[in-house]
PDB file of C-alpha atoms in Angstrom:
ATOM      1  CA  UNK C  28     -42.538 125.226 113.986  1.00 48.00           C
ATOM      2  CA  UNK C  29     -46.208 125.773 114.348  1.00 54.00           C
ATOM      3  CA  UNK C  30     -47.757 125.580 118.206  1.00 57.00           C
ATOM      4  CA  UNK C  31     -51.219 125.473 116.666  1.00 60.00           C
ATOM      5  CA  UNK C  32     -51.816 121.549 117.476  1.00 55.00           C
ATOM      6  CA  UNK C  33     -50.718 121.599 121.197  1.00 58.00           C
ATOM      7  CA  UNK C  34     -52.152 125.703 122.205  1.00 64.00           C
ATOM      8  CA  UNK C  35     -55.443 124.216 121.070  1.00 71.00           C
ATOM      9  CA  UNK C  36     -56.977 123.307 124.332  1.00 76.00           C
ATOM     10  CA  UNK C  37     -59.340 120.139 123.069  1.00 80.00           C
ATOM     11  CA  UNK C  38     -56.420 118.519 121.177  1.00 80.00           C
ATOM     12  CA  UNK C  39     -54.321 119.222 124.448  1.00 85.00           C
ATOM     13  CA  UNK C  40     -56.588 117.401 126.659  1.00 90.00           C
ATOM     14  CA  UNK C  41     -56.762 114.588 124.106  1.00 89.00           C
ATOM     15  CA  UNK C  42     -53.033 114.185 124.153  1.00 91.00           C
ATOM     16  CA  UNK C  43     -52.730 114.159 127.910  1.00 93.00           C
ATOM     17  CA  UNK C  44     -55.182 111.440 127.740  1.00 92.00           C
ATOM     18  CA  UNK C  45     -53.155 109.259 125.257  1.00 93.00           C
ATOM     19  CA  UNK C  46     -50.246 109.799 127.326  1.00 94.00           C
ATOM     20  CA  UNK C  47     -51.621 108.696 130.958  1.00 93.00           C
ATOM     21  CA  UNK C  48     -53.652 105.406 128.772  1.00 94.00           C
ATOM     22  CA  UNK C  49     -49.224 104.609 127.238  1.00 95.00           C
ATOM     23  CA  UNK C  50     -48.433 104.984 131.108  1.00 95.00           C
ATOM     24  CA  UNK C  51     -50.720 102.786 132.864  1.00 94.00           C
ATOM     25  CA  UNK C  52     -49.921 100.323 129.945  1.00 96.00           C
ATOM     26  CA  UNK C  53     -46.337 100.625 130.551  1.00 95.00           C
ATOM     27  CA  UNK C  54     -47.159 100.538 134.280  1.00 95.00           C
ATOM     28  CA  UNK C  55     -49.277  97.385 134.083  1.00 95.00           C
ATOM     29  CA  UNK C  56     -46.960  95.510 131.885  1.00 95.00           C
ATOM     30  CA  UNK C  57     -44.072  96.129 134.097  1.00 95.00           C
ATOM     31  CA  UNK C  58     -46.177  95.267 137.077  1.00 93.00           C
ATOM     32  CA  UNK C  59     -46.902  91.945 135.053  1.00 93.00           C
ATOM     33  CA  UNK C  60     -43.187  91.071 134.514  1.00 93.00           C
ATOM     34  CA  UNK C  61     -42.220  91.443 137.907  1.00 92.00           C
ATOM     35  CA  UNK C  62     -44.682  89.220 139.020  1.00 91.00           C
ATOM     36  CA  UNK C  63     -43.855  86.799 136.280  1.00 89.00           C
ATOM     37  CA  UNK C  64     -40.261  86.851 137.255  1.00 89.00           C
ATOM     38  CA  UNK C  65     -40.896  86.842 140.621  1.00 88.00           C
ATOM     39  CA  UNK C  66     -43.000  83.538 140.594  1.00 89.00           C
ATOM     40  CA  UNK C  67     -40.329  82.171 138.331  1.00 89.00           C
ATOM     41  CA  UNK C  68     -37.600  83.132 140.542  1.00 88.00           C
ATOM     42  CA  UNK C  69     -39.223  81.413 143.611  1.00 88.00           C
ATOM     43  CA  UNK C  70     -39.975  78.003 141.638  1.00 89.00           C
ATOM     44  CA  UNK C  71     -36.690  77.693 140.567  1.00 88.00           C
ATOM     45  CA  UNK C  72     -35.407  78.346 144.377  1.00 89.00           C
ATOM     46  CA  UNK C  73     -37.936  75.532 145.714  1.00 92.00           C
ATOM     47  CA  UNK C  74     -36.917  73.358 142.693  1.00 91.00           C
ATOM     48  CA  UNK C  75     -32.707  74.122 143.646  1.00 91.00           C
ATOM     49  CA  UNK C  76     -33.787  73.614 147.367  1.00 91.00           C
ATOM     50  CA  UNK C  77     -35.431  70.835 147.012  1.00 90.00           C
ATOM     51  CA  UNK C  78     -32.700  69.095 144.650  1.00 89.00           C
ATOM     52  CA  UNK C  79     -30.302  70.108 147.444  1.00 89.00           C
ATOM     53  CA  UNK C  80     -31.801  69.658 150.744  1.00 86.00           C
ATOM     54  CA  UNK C  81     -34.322  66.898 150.361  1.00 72.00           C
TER      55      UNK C  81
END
């Protein structure tokens, strides 16, 4: 197994990059689908409270 693509300190910093850009994607999706589900969750409690209670 050769090291030579990570020791080299350019490709290195490259790669770190890549892999905080996949994180904050992965961060920012998730962050999307909770707040998807969230608002979803909370119409569909109004909706069943109101079909309930009014």
């Amino acid at each position: 197994m050769s090291t030579d693509l990570i020791s080299h300190p350019k490709r290195k910093s490259v790669f770190k990059i890549l892999v905080a850009l996949n994180a904050a994607t992965l961060l920012a999706w998730i962050g999307l689908l909770v707040i998807g589900l969230g608002l979803s969750l909370e119409n569909v409690a109004a909706a069943v409270w109101l079909f309930f209670f009014k």
